[in-house]
mmCIF file of N, CA and C in Angstrom:
data_model
loop_
_atom_site.group_PDB
_atom_site.id
_atom_site.type_symbol
_atom_site.label_atom_id
_atom_site.label_comp_id
_atom_site.label_asym_id
_atom_site.label_seq_id
_atom_site.Cartn_x
_atom_site.Cartn_y
_atom_site.Cartn_z
ATOM 1 N N MET V 869 -4.370 1.193 21.104
ATOM 2 C CA MET V 869 -5.070 2.489 20.402
ATOM 3 C C MET V 869 -4.327 3.214 19.392
ATOM 4 N N ALA V 870 -3.253 3.437 19.535
ATOM 5 C CA ALA V 870 -2.311 4.205 18.749
ATOM 6 C C ALA V 870 -2.722 3.282 17.569
ATOM 7 N N VAL V 871 -2.228 1.948 17.422
ATOM 8 C CA VAL V 871 -2.353 0.801 16.134
ATOM 9 C C VAL V 871 -4.010 1.379 15.374
ATOM 10 N N LEU V 872 -5.067 0.950 16.119
ATOM 11 C CA LEU V 872 -6.133 1.745 15.749
ATOM 12 C C LEU V 872 -6.428 3.073 14.841
ATOM 13 N N SER V 873 -5.756 4.137 15.488
ATOM 14 C CA SER V 873 -5.618 5.412 14.888
ATOM 15 C C SER V 873 -4.828 5.501 13.590
ATOM 16 N N LYS V 874 -3.708 4.888 13.621
ATOM 17 C CA LYS V 874 -2.920 4.782 12.650
ATOM 18 C C LYS V 874 -3.642 4.282 11.353
ATOM 19 N N VAL V 875 -4.639 3.273 11.384
ATOM 20 C CA VAL V 875 -5.140 2.449 10.820
ATOM 21 C C VAL V 875 -6.337 3.341 10.130
ATOM 22 N N ILE V 876 -6.727 3.922 10.991
ATOM 23 C CA ILE V 876 -8.274 4.750 10.832
ATOM 24 C C ILE V 876 -7.691 6.327 9.938
ATOM 25 N N ILE V 877 -6.775 6.857 10.513
ATOM 26 C CA ILE V 877 -6.105 7.955 9.512
ATOM 27 C C ILE V 877 -5.576 7.551 7.923
ATOM 28 N N SER V 878 -4.870 6.256 8.362
ATOM 29 C CA SER V 878 -4.471 5.975 7.195
ATOM 30 C C SER V 878 -5.363 5.547 5.901
ATOM 31 N N ALA V 879 -6.446 4.837 6.368
ATOM 32 C CA ALA V 879 -7.677 4.320 5.757
ATOM 33 C C ALA V 879 -8.457 5.826 5.217
ATOM 34 N N LEU V 880 -8.580 6.801 5.908
ATOM 35 C CA LEU V 880 -9.298 8.317 5.512
ATOM 36 C C LEU V 880 -8.365 8.411 4.045
ATOM 37 N N ILE V 881 -6.817 8.898 4.597
ATOM 38 C CA ILE V 881 -6.535 9.506 3.392
ATOM 39 C C ILE V 881 -6.649 8.291 2.254
ATOM 40 N N ILE V 882 -6.762 6.915 2.273
ATOM 41 C CA ILE V 882 -6.846 6.365 1.037
ATOM 42 C C ILE V 882 -7.832 6.575 0.642
ATOM 43 N N GLY V 883 -8.878 6.594 1.037
ATOM 44 C CA GLY V 883 -10.331 6.783 0.708
ATOM 45 C C GLY V 883 -10.710 8.241 0.132
ATOM 46 N N PHE V 884 -9.840 9.439 0.838
ATOM 47 C CA PHE V 884 -9.840 10.267 -0.122
ATOM 48 C C PHE V 884 -9.314 10.163 -1.298
ATOM 49 N N VAL V 885 -8.226 9.888 -1.652
ATOM 50 C CA VAL V 885 -7.666 9.836 -2.657
ATOM 51 C C VAL V 885 -8.516 8.923 -3.922
ATOM 52 N N THR V 886 -8.932 7.602 -3.458
ATOM 53 C CA THR V 886 -10.002 7.214 -4.322
ATOM 54 C C THR V 886 -11.205 8.069 -4.606
ATOM 55 N N GLU V 887 -11.784 8.700 -3.679
ATOM 56 C CA GLU V 887 -12.943 9.446 -4.198
ATOM 57 C C GLU V 887 -12.437 10.628 -5.346
ATOM 58 N N ILE V 888 -11.358 11.323 -4.777
ATOM 59 C CA ILE V 888 -10.989 12.074 -6.137
ATOM 60 C C ILE V 888 -10.602 11.017 -7.346
ATOM 61 N N SER V 889 -10.004 10.267 -7.029
ATOM 62 C CA SER V 889 -9.777 9.679 -8.320
ATOM 63 C C SER V 889 -11.043 9.126 -9.620
ATOM 64 N N LYS V 890 -12.333 9.119 -8.802
ATOM 65 C CA LYS V 890 -13.426 8.734 -8.995
ATOM 66 C C LYS V 890 -13.821 10.160 -9.751
ATOM 67 N N ARG V 891 -13.796 11.181 -9.619
ATOM 68 C CA ARG V 891 -14.343 12.565 -9.842
ATOM 69 C C ARG V 891 -13.385 12.889 -10.911
ATOM 70 N N HIS V 892 -12.382 12.810 -10.774
ATOM 71 C CA HIS V 892 -10.809 13.401 -11.453
ATOM 72 C C HIS V 892 -9.946 12.377 -11.613
ATOM 73 N N PRO V 893 -9.792 11.602 -12.823
ATOM 74 C CA PRO V 893 -8.901 10.938 -12.527
ATOM 75 C C PRO V 893 -7.863 11.349 -12.691
ATOM 76 N N THR V 894 -7.395 12.012 -13.645
ATOM 77 C CA THR V 894 -5.916 12.768 -13.651
ATOM 78 C C THR V 894 -5.626 12.988 -12.229
ATOM 79 N N TYR V 895 -5.968 13.916 -11.792
ATOM 80 C CA TYR V 895 -6.128 14.413 -10.261
ATOM 81 C C TYR V 895 -5.449 13.409 -9.608
ATOM 82 N N GLY V 896 -6.325 12.185 -9.362
ATOM 83 C CA GLY V 896 -6.377 11.163 -8.507
ATOM 84 C C GLY V 896 -5.011 10.186 -8.970
ATOM 85 N N GLY V 897 -5.213 10.257 -10.087
ATOM 86 C CA GLY V 897 -3.197 9.452 -10.688
ATOM 87 C C GLY V 897 -2.196 10.609 -10.102
ATOM 88 N N ILE V 898 -2.144 11.817 -10.187
ATOM 89 C CA ILE V 898 -1.121 12.892 -9.700
ATOM 90 C C ILE V 898 -0.857 12.227 -7.923
ATOM 91 N N ILE V 899 -1.982 12.281 -7.436
ATOM 92 C CA ILE V 899 -2.182 12.543 -5.811
ATOM 93 C C ILE V 899 -1.444 10.945 -5.615
ATOM 94 N N ALA V 900 -1.785 10.097 -6.378
ATOM 95 C CA ALA V 900 -1.679 8.711 -5.839
ATOM 96 C C ALA V 900 -0.143 8.260 -6.254
ATOM 97 N N ALA V 901 0.306 9.098 -7.331
ATOM 98 C CA ALA V 901 1.715 8.879 -7.763
ATOM 99 C C ALA V 901 2.424 9.666 -6.411
ATOM 100 N N LEU V 902 1.968 10.583 -5.808
ATOM 101 C CA LEU V 902 3.437 11.367 -4.561
ATOM 102 C C LEU V 902 3.949 10.165 -3.359
ATOM 103 N N PRO V 903 4.715 10.244 -3.148
ATOM 104 C CA PRO V 903 5.242 9.205 -1.969
ATOM 105 C C PRO V 903 4.078 9.353 -0.690
ATOM 106 N N LEU V 904 2.814 9.048 -0.900
ATOM 107 C CA LEU V 904 2.378 9.183 0.426
ATOM 108 C C LEU V 904 2.233 8.111 1.666
ATOM 109 N N VAL V 905 2.571 6.752 1.260
ATOM 110 C CA VAL V 905 3.165 5.634 2.231
ATOM 111 C C VAL V 905 4.585 6.304 3.081
ATOM 112 N N SER V 906 5.253 6.637 2.235
ATOM 113 C CA SER V 906 6.755 6.834 2.628
ATOM 114 C C SER V 906 6.316 8.259 3.599
ATOM 115 N N LEU V 907 5.722 9.288 3.215
ATOM 116 C CA LEU V 907 5.761 10.578 4.338
ATOM 117 C C LEU V 907 4.834 10.125 5.366
ATOM 118 N N LEU V 908 3.906 9.253 4.890
ATOM 119 C CA LEU V 908 2.907 8.906 6.030
ATOM 120 C C LEU V 908 3.420 7.886 7.541
ATOM 121 N N SER V 909 4.570 7.042 7.111
ATOM 122 C CA SER V 909 5.137 6.384 7.828
ATOM 123 C C SER V 909 6.547 7.060 8.463
ATOM 124 N N LEU V 910 6.931 8.323 7.798
ATOM 125 C CA LEU V 910 7.722 9.133 8.349
ATOM 126 C C LEU V 910 6.818 9.671 9.506
ATOM 127 N N PHE V 911 5.913 10.361 9.063
ATOM 128 C CA PHE V 911 5.095 10.804 10.278
ATOM 129 C C PHE V 911 4.931 9.837 11.442
ATOM 130 N N TRP V 912 4.533 8.793 11.136
ATOM 131 C CA TRP V 912 4.089 7.650 12.485
ATOM 132 C C TRP V 912 5.456 7.689 12.926
ATOM 133 N N MET V 913 6.395 7.290 12.201
ATOM 134 C CA MET V 913 7.346 7.349 13.107
ATOM 135 C C MET V 913 7.941 8.348 14.123
ATOM 136 N N GLN V 914 7.722 9.757 13.511
ATOM 137 C CA GLN V 914 8.136 10.709 14.439
ATOM 138 C C GLN V 914 6.976 10.931 15.577
ATOM 139 N N ILE V 915 5.760 10.570 15.300
ATOM 140 C CA ILE V 915 4.853 10.486 16.333
ATOM 141 C C ILE V 915 4.962 9.590 17.629
ATOM 142 N N GLN V 916 5.793 8.425 17.071
ATOM 143 C CA GLN V 916 6.487 7.437 18.063
ATOM 144 C C GLN V 916 7.502 7.612 18.513
ATOM 145 N N GLY V 917 7.972 8.755 18.386
ATOM 146 C CA GLY V 917 9.494 9.062 19.252
ATOM 147 C C GLY V 917 10.753 8.488 18.161
ATOM 148 N N GLU V 918 10.899 7.749 17.667
ATOM 149 C CA GLU V 918 11.937 7.214 16.499
ATOM 150 C C GLU V 918 12.879 8.463 16.614
ATOM 151 N N LYS V 919 14.416 7.628 16.872
ATOM 152 C CA LYS V 919 15.073 9.090 16.481
ATOM 153 C C LYS V 919 15.491 9.283 15.654
ATOM 154 N N THR V 920 16.017 10.453 15.171
ATOM 155 C CA THR V 920 16.122 11.234 14.126
ATOM 156 C C THR V 920 17.151 10.237 13.484
ATOM 157 N N ALA V 921 18.114 9.555 13.576
ATOM 158 C CA ALA V 921 19.253 8.956 12.983
ATOM 159 C C ALA V 921 18.329 7.562 12.269
ATOM 160 N N GLN V 922 17.287 6.977 13.351
ATOM 161 C CA GLN V 922 16.255 6.192 12.331
ATOM 162 C C GLN V 922 15.528 6.537 11.449
ATOM 163 N N LEU V 923 14.872 7.740 11.437
ATOM 164 C CA LEU V 923 14.263 8.508 10.392
ATOM 165 C C LEU V 923 14.998 8.927 9.385
ATOM 166 N N SER V 924 16.610 8.865 9.574
ATOM 167 C CA SER V 924 17.463 9.216 8.354
ATOM 168 C C SER V 924 17.648 8.305 7.556
ATOM 169 N N GLN V 925 17.773 7.263 8.263
ATOM 170 C CA GLN V 925 18.024 5.828 7.650
ATOM 171 C C GLN V 925 16.927 5.378 6.761
ATOM 172 N N PHE V 926 15.618 5.221 7.387
ATOM 173 C CA PHE V 926 14.573 4.962 6.871
ATOM 174 C C PHE V 926 14.533 5.799 5.598
ATOM 175 N N ALA V 927 14.583 7.208 5.401
ATOM 176 C CA ALA V 927 14.013 8.177 4.308
ATOM 177 C C ALA V 927 15.638 7.547 3.361
ATOM 178 N N SER V 928 16.675 7.220 3.494
ATOM 179 C CA SER V 928 17.804 6.968 2.523
ATOM 180 C C SER V 928 17.455 5.508 2.064
ATOM 181 N N GLY V 929 16.713 4.982 2.728
ATOM 182 C CA GLY V 929 16.161 3.791 1.838
ATOM 183 C C GLY V 929 15.165 4.083 1.094
ATOM 184 N N VAL V 930 14.294 4.887 1.867
ATOM 185 C CA VAL V 930 13.363 4.972 0.399
ATOM 186 C C VAL V 930 13.841 5.770 -0.771
ATOM 187 N N LEU V 931 14.633 6.581 -0.667
ATOM 188 C CA LEU V 931 15.334 7.053 -1.494
ATOM 189 C C LEU V 931 16.322 6.013 -2.307
ATOM 190 N N THR V 932 17.029 5.477 -2.020
ATOM 191 C CA THR V 932 17.557 4.033 -2.774
ATOM 192 C C THR V 932 16.565 3.164 -3.607
ATOM 193 N N GLY V 933 15.068 3.110 -2.951
ATOM 194 C CA GLY V 933 14.521 2.312 -3.711
ATOM 195 C C GLY V 933 13.967 3.027 -4.795
ATOM 196 N N ILE V 934 13.974 4.117 -5.035
ATOM 197 C CA ILE V 934 13.110 4.983 -6.185
ATOM 198 C C ILE V 934 13.343 4.472 -7.276
ATOM 199 N N PRO V 935 14.641 4.245 -7.413
ATOM 200 C CA PRO V 935 14.800 4.031 -9.181
ATOM 201 C C PRO V 935 14.023 2.803 -9.698
ATOM 202 N N ALA V 936 14.160 1.609 -8.585
ATOM 203 C CA ALA V 936 13.303 0.181 -9.024
ATOM 204 C C ALA V 936 11.835 0.655 -9.079
ATOM 205 N N THR V 937 11.498 1.249 -8.651
ATOM 206 C CA THR V 937 10.117 1.698 -8.867
ATOM 207 C C THR V 937 9.624 2.824 -10.277
ATOM 208 N N VAL V 938 10.905 3.252 -10.793
ATOM 209 C CA VAL V 938 10.622 4.033 -11.812
ATOM 210 C C VAL V 938 10.211 3.313 -12.969
ATOM 211 N N TYR V 939 11.155 1.940 -13.262
ATOM 212 C CA TYR V 939 11.091 1.001 -14.507
ATOM 213 C C TYR V 939 10.035 0.336 -14.211
#
């Protein structure tokens, strides 16, 4: 049940960004450029009861990977 609700909520967010992009491409691009996946992942990890140390390691990994995505 938890996996299904994660999929549904994630799909709704993606659909929302897609609809905004159709009407306002610039705003859609700005929203799509936000680290939505990282924030959504942290949210789901927190809901699942992951320890703060694991959340911190995940966030550090995300920050380490940012320079690779810039180029």
